[in-house]
mmCIF file of C-alpha atoms (C1' of nucleotides) in Angstrom:
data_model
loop_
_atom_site.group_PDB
_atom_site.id
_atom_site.type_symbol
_atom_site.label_atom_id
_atom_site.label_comp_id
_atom_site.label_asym_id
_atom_site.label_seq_id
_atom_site.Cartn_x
_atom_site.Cartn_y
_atom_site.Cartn_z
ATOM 1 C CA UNK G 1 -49.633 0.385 -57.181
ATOM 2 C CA UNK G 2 -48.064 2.298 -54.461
ATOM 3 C CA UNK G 3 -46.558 1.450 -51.391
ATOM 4 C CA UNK G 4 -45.074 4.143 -48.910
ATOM 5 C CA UNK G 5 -41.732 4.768 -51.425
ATOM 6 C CA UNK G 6 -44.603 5.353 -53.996
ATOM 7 C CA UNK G 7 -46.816 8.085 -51.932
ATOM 8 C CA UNK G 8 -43.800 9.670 -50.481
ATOM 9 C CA UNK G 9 -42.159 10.075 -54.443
ATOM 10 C CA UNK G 10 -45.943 10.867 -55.754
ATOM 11 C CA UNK G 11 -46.030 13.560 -52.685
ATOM 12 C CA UNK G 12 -42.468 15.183 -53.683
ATOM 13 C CA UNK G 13 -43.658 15.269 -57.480
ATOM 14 C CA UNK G 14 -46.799 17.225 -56.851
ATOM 15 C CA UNK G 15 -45.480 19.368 -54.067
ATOM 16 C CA UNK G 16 -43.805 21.771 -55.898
ATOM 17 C CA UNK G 17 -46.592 22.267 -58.413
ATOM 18 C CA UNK G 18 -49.410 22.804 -55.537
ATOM 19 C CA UNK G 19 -47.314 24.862 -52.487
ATOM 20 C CA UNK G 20 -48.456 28.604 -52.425
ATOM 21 C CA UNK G 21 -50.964 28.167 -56.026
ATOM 22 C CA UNK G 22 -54.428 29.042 -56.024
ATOM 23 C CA UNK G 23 -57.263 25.877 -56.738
ATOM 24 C CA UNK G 24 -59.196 28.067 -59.539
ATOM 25 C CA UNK G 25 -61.452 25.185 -60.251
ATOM 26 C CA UNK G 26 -62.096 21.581 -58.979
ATOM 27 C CA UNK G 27 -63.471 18.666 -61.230
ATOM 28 C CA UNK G 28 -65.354 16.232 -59.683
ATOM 29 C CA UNK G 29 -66.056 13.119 -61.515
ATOM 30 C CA UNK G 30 -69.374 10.654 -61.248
ATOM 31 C CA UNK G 31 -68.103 7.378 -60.678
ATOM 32 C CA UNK G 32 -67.547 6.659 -56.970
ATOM 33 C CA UNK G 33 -63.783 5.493 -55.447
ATOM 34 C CA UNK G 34 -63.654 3.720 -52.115
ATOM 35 C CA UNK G 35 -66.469 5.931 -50.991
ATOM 36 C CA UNK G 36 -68.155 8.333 -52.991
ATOM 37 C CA UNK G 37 -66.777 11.892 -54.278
ATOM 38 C CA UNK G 38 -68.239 14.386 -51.714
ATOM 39 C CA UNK G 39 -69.395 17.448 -53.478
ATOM 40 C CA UNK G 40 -67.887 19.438 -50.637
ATOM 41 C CA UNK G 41 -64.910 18.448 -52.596
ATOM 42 C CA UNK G 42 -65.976 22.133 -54.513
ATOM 43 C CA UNK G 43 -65.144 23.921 -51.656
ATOM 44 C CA UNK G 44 -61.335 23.590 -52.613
ATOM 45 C CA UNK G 45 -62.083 26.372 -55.135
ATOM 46 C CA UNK G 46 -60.454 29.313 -54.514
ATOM 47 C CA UNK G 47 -58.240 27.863 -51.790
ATOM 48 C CA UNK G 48 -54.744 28.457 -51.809
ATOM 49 C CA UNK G 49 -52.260 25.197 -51.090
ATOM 50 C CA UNK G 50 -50.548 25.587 -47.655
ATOM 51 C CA UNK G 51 -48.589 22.484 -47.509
ATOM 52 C CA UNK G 52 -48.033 18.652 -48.153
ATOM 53 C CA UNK G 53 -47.692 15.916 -45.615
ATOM 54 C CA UNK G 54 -47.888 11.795 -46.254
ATOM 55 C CA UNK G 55 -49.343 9.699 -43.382
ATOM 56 C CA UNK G 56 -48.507 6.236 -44.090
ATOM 57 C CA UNK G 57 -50.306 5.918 -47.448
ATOM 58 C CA UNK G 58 -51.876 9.025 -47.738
ATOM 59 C CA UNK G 59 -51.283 12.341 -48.536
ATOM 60 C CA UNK G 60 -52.237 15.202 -46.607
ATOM 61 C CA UNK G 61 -53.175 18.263 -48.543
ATOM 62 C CA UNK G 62 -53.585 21.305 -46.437
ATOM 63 C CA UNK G 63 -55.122 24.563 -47.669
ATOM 64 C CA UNK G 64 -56.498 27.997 -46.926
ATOM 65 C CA UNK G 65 -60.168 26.581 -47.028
ATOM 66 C CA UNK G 66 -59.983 22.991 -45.499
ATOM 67 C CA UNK G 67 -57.870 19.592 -46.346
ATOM 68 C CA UNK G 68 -57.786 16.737 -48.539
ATOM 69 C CA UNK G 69 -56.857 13.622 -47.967
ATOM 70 C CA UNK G 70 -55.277 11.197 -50.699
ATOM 71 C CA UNK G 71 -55.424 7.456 -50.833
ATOM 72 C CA UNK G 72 -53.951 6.068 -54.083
ATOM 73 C CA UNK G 73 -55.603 2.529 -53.482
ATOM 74 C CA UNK G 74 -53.850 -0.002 -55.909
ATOM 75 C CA UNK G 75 -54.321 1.787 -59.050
ATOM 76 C CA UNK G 76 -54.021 5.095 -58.418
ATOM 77 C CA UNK G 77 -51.609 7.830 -58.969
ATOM 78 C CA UNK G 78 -51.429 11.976 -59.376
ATOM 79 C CA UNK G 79 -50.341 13.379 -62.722
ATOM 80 C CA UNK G 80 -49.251 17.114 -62.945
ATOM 81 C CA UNK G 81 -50.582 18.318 -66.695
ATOM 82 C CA UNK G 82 -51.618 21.625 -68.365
ATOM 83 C CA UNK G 83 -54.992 22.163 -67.446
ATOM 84 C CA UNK G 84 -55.873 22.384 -71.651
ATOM 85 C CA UNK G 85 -55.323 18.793 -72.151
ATOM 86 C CA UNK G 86 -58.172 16.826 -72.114
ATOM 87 C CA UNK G 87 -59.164 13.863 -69.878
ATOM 88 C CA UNK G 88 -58.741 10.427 -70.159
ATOM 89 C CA UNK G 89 -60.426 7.429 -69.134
ATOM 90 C CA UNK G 90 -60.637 6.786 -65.233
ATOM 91 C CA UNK G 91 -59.285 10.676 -64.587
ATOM 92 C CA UNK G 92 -61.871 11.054 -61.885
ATOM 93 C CA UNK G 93 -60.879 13.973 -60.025
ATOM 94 C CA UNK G 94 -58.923 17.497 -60.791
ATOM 95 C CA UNK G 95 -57.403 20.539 -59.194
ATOM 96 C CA UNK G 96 -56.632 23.553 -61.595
ATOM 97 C CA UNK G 97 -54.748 25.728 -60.541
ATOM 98 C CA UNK G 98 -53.877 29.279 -61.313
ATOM 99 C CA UNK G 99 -50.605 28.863 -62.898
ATOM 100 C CA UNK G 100 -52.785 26.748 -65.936
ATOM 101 C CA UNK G 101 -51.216 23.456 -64.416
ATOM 102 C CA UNK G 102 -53.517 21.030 -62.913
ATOM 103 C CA UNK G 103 -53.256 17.837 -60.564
ATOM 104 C CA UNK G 104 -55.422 15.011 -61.847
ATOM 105 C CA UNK G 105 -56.311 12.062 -59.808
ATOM 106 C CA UNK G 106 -56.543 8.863 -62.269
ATOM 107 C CA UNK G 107 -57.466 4.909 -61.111
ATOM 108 C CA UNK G 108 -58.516 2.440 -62.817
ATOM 109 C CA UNK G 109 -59.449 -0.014 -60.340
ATOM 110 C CA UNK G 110 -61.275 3.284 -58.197
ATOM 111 C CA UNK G 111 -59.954 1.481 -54.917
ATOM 112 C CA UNK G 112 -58.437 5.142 -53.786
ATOM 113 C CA UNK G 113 -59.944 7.801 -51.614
ATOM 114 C CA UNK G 114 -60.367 11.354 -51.786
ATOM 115 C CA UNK G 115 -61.834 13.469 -47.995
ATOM 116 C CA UNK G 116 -62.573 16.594 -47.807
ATOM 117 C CA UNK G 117 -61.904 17.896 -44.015
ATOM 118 C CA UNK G 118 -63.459 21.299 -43.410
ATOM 119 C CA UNK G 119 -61.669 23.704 -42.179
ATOM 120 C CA UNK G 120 -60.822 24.403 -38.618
ATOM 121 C CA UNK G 121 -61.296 19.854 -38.256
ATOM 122 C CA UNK G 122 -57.836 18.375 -38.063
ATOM 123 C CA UNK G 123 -56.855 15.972 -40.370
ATOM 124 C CA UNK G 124 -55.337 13.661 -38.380
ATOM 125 C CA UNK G 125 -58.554 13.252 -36.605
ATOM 126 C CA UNK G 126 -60.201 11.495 -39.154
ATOM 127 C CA UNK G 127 -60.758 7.972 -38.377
ATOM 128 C CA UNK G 128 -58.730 6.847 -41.821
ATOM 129 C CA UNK G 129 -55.720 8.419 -40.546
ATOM 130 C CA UNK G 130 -56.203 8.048 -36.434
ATOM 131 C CA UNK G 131 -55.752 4.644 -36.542
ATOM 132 C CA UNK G 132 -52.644 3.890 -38.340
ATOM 133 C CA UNK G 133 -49.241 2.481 -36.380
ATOM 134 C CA UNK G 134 -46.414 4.175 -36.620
ATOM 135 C CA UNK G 135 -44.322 5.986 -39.185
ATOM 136 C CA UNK G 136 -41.689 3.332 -40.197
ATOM 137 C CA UNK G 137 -39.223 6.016 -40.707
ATOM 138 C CA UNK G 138 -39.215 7.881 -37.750
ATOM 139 C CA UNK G 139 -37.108 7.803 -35.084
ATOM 140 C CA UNK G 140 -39.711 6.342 -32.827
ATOM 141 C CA UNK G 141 -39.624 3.156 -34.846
ATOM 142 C CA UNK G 142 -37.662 1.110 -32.657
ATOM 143 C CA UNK G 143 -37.325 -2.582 -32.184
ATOM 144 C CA UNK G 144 -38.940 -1.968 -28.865
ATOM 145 C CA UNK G 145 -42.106 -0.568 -30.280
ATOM 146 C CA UNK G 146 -42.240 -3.208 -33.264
ATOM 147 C CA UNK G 147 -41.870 -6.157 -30.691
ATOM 148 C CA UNK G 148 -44.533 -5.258 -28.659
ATOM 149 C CA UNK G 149 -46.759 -4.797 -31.394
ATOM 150 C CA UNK G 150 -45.972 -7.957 -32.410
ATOM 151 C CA UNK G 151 -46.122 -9.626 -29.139
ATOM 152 C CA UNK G 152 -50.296 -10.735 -29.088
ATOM 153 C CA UNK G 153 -50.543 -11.501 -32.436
ATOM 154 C CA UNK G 154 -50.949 -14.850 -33.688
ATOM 155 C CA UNK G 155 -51.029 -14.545 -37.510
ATOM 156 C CA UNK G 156 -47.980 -14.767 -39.558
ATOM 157 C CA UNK G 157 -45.040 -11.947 -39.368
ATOM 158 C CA UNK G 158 -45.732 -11.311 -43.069
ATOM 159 C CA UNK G 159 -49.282 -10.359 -42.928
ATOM 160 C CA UNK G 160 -48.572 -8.529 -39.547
ATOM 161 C CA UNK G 161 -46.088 -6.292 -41.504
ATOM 162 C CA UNK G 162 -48.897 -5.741 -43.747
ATOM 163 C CA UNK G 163 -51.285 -4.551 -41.424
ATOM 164 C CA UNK G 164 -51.484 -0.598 -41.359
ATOM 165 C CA UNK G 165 -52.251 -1.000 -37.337
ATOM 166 C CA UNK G 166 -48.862 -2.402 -36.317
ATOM 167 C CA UNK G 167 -46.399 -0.180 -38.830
ATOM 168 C CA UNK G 168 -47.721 1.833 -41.986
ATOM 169 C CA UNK G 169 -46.061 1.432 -45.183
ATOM 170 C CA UNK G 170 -44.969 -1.376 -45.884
ATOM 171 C CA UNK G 171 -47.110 -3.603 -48.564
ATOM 172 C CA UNK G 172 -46.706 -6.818 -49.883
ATOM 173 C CA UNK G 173 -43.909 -5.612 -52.247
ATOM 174 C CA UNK G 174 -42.004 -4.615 -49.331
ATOM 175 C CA UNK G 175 -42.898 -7.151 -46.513
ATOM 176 C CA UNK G 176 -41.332 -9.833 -48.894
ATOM 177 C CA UNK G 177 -38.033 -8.349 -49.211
ATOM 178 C CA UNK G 178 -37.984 -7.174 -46.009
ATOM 179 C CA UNK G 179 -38.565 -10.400 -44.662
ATOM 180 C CA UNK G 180 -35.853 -11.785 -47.130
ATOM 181 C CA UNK G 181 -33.030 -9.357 -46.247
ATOM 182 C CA UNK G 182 -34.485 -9.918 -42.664
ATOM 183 C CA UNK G 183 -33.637 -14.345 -43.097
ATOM 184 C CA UNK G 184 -37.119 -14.542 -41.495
ATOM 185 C CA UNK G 185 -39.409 -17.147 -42.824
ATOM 186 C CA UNK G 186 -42.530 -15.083 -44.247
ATOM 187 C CA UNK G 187 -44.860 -18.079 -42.152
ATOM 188 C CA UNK G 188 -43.599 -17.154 -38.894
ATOM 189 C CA UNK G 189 -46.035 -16.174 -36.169
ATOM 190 C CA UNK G 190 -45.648 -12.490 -35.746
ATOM 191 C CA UNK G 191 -44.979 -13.132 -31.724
ATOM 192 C CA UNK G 192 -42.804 -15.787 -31.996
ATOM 193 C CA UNK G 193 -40.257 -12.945 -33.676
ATOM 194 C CA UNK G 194 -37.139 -12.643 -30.942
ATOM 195 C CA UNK G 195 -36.155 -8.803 -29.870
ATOM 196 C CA UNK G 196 -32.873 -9.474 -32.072
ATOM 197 C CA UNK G 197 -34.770 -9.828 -34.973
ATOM 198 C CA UNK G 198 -37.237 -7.185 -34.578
ATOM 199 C CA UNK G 199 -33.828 -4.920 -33.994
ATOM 200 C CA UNK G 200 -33.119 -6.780 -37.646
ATOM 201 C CA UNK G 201 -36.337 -5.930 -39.426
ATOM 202 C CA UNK G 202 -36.574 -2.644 -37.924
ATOM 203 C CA UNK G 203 -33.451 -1.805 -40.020
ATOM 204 C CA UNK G 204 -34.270 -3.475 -42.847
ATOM 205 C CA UNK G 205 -37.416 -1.854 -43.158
ATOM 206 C CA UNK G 206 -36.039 1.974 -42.931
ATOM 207 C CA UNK G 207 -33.312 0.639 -45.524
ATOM 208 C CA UNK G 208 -35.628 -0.698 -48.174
ATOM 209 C CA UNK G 209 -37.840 2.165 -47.454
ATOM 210 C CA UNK G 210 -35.614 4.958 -47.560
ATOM 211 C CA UNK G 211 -33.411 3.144 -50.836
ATOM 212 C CA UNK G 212 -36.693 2.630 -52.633
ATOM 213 C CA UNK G 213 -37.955 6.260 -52.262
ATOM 214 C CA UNK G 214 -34.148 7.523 -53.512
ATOM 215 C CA UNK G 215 -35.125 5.241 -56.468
ATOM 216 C CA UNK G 216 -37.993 6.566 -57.071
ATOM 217 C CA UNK G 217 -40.484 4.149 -56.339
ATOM 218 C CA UNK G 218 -41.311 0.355 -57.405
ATOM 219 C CA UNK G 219 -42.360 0.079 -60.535
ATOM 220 C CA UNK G 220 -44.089 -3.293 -61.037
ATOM 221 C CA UNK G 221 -47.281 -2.604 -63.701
ATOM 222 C CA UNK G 222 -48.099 0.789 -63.600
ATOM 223 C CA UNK G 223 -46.652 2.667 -61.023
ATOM 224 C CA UNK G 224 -45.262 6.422 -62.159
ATOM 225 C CA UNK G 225 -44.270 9.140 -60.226
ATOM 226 C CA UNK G 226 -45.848 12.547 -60.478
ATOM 227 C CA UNK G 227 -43.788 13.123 -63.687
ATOM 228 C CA UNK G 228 -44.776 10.245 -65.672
ATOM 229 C CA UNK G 229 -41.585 8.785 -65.466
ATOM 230 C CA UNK G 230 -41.733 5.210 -63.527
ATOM 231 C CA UNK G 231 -39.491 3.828 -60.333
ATOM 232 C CA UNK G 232 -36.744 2.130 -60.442
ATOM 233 C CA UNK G 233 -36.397 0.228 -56.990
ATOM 234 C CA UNK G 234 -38.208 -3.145 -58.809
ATOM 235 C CA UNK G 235 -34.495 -3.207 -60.364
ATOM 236 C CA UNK G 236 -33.371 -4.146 -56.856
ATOM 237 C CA UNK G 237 -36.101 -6.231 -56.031
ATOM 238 C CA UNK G 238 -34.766 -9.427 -54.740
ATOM 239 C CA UNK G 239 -37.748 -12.292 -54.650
ATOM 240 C CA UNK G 240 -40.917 -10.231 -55.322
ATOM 241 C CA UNK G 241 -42.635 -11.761 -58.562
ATOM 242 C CA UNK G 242 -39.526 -13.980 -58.892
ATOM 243 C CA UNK G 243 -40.648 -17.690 -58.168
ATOM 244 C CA UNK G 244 -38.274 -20.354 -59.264
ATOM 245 C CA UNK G 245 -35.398 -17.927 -60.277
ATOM 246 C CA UNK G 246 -32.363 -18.382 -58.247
ATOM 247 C CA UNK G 247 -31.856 -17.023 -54.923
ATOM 248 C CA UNK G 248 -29.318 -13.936 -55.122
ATOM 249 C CA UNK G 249 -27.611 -15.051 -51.972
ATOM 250 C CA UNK G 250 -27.740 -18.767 -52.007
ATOM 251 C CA UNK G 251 -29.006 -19.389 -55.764
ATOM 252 C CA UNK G 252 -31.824 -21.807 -54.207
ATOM 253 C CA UNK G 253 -35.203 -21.562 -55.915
ATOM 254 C CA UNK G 254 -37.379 -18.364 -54.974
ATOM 255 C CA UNK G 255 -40.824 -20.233 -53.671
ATOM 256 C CA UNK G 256 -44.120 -18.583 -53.938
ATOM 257 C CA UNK G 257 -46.616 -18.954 -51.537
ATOM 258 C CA UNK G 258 -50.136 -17.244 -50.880
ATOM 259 C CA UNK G 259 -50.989 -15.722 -47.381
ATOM 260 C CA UNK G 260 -54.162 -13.519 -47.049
ATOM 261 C CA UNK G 261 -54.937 -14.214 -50.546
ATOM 262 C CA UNK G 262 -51.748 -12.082 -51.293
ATOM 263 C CA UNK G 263 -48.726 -13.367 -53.022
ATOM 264 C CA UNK G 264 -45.230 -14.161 -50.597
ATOM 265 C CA UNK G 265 -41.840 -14.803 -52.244
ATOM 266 C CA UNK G 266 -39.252 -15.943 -49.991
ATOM 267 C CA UNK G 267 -36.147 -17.912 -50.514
ATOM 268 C CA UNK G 268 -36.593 -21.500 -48.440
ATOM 269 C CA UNK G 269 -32.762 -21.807 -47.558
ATOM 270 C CA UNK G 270 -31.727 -18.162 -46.597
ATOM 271 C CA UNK G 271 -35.388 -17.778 -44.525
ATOM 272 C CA UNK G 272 -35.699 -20.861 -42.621
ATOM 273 C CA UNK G 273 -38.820 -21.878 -40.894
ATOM 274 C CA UNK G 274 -37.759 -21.674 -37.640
ATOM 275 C CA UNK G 275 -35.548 -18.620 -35.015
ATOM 276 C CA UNK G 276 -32.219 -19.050 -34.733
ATOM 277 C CA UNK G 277 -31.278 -21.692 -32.114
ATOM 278 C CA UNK G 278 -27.825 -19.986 -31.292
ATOM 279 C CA UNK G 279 -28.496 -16.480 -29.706
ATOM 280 C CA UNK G 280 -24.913 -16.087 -30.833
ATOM 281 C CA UNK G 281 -25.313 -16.383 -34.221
ATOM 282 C CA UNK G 282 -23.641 -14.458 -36.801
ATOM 283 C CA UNK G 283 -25.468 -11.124 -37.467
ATOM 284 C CA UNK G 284 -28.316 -11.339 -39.616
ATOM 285 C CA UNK G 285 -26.816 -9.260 -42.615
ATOM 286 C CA UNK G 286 -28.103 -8.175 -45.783
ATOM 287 C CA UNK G 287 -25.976 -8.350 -48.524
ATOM 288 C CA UNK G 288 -27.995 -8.340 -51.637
ATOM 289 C CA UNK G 289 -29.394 -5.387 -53.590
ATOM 290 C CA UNK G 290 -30.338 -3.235 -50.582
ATOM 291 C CA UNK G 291 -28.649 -0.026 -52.719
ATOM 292 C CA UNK G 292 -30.586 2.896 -54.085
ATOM 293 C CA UNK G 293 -29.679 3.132 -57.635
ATOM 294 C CA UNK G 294 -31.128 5.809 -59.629
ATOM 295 C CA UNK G 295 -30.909 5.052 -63.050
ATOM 296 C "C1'" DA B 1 -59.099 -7.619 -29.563
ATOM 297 C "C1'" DG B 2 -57.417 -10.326 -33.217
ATOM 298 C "C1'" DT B 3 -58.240 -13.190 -37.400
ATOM 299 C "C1'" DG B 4 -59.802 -14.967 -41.825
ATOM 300 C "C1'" DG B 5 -62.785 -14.300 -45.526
ATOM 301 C "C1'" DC B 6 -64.796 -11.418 -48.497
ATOM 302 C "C1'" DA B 7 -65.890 -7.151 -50.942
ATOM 303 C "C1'" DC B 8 -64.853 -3.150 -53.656
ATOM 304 C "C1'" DC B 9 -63.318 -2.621 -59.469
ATOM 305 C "C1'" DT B 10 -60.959 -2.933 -63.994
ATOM 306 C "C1'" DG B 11 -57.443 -4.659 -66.944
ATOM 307 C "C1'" DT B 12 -54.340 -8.185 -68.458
ATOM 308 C "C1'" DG B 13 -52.575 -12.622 -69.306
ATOM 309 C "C1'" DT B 14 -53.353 -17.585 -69.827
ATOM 310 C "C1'" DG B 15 -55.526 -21.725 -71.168
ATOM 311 C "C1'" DC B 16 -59.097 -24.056 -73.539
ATOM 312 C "C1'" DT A 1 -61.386 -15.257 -82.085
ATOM 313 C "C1'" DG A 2 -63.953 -15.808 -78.025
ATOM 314 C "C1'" DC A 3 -64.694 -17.065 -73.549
ATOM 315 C "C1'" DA A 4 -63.772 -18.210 -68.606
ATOM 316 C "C1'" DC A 5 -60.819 -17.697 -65.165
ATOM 317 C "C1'" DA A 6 -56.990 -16.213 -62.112
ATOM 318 C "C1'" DC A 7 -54.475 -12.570 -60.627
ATOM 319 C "C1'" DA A 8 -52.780 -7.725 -59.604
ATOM 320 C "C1'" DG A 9 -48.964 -3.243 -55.548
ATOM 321 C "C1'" DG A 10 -54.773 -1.702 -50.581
ATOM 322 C "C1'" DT A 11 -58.065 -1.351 -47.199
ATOM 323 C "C1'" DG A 12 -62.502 -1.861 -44.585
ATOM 324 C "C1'" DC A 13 -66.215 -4.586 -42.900
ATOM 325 C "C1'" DC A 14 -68.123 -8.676 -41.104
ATOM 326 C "C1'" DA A 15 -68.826 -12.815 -38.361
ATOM 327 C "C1'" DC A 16 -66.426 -15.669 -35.373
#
DNA sequence: AGTGGCACCTGTGTGC
DNA sequence: TGCACACAGGTGCCAC
């Protein structure tokens, strides 16, 4: 499921519910996620929620008696329910808290992550989050720092994108419409990418980004936000899952290719193989359904 | 250090 | 209807 709009809009919908509430129990379940559930996990009871961050992908729970860290994996996602209703399949983790709401954590495909950090350890420590790029929507994302992150590396721009080391947040949802928006061919080496274009994808990243949280988040299979209600940024999606439709630009055939075992959509005419031969070229704009539109 | 391949796991859709 | 197979939005580990 989620991608950064979908952890950022997951984040918002559980914030509210968790800030200043007690954790009068903790449910722990027996099937293992990326790693095993620690039973330190427990020691959440009785803790009182001090605040919500996201890192990237992950959310950042911060309370009176240690941290938690979130990863939603593919499958994911956090539902806010009365504490009375009973479980369902794949519900694998639980915070009740004292207002007789709880937080469940539910994933089916149990690629997701939940850390305890004890308290007094920083969060940002841990080696899961201490090795992530940077935030794609802070200031300090600048051409200048996506260029030379991009400068040694000799795989594609696509899977580059992809890659949590250069720039968190954007997933292969994303890094195909960026790229499209961006007129950059998804097969491109990542250090072949000019500084105008990195000043080009820098934007379009933030844009899609910042559009798809307003939105709500992607819904593609599965994805809902905290509320149970699901996204509505795939409206604006532009060649994701879209092979052999036409091209909202040029109305050329949306091709599919498969990079990293991951599925690419790009549009052949408007992202051509190769950079720009005229440094003078008309500004790379982005026309197409770029716009937030809530529903 | 960077890269490609594979692994983790379940559910769904497709073709035979 | 049943079966085999491919595929799905993420990430970490491994050998090279």
């Amino acid at each position: 499921m989620p991608e950064l709009p979908e952890v950022e809009v997951t984040k918002r919908g559980v914030a509210n519910v968790l800030l200043g509430h007690e954790i009068v129990d903790v449910f722990i379940g027996s099937q293992p996620l990326r790693q095993p559930l620690s039973p330190d996990l427990l020691k959440l009871k009785g803790a009182t929620v001090t605040k919500i961050a996201r890192r990237g992908k992950y959310i950042v729970l911060s309370t009176t008696q240690g941290s938690l860290i979130i990863h939603l994996g593919m499958t994911g996602h956090l539902q806010i329910i009365a504490t009375s209703e009973p479980r369902v399949k794949h519900d694998h983790f639980e915070l009740m808290l004292d207002s007789a709401m709880s937080v469940r954590y539910n994933d089916t495909r149990r690629f997701g992550l939940l850390l305890y950090v004890p308290e007094g350890e920083d969060p940002y420590q841990q080696k899961v989050l201490s090795v992530l790029g940077p935030e794609p929507l802070e200031a300090d994302f600048t051409p200048e720092v996506l260029l030379s992150r991009l400068k040694k590396r000799s795989c594609s721009i696509k899977q580059t994108l992809m890659n949590s080391h250069v720039v968190v947040g954007v997933g292969n949802i994303y890094a195909s419409e960026v790229l499209f928006l961006s007129h950059i061919h998804p097969e491109r080496l990542a250090r072949d990418i000019t500084p105008e274009e990195a000043a080009v994808l820098v934007r379009n990243i933030k844009e899609v980004l910042t559009a798809s949280i307003a939105s709500g988040g992607t819904t593609i299979r599965d994805f809902e936000g905290a509320d149970g209600k699901p996204g509505y940024f795939v409206q604006n999606l532009n060649v994701y899952g879209k092979a052999g439709e036409a091209c909202p630009v040029c109305g050329t055939a949306i091709e599919h290719i498969v990079q990293g075992g991951r599925s690419t959509y790009f549009c052949p005419h408007c992202q051509p193989r190769f950079a720009p031969t005229q440094p003078e070229g008309e500004p790379v704009q982005s026309q197409p359904k770029t716009k937030a539109k809530t529903k």
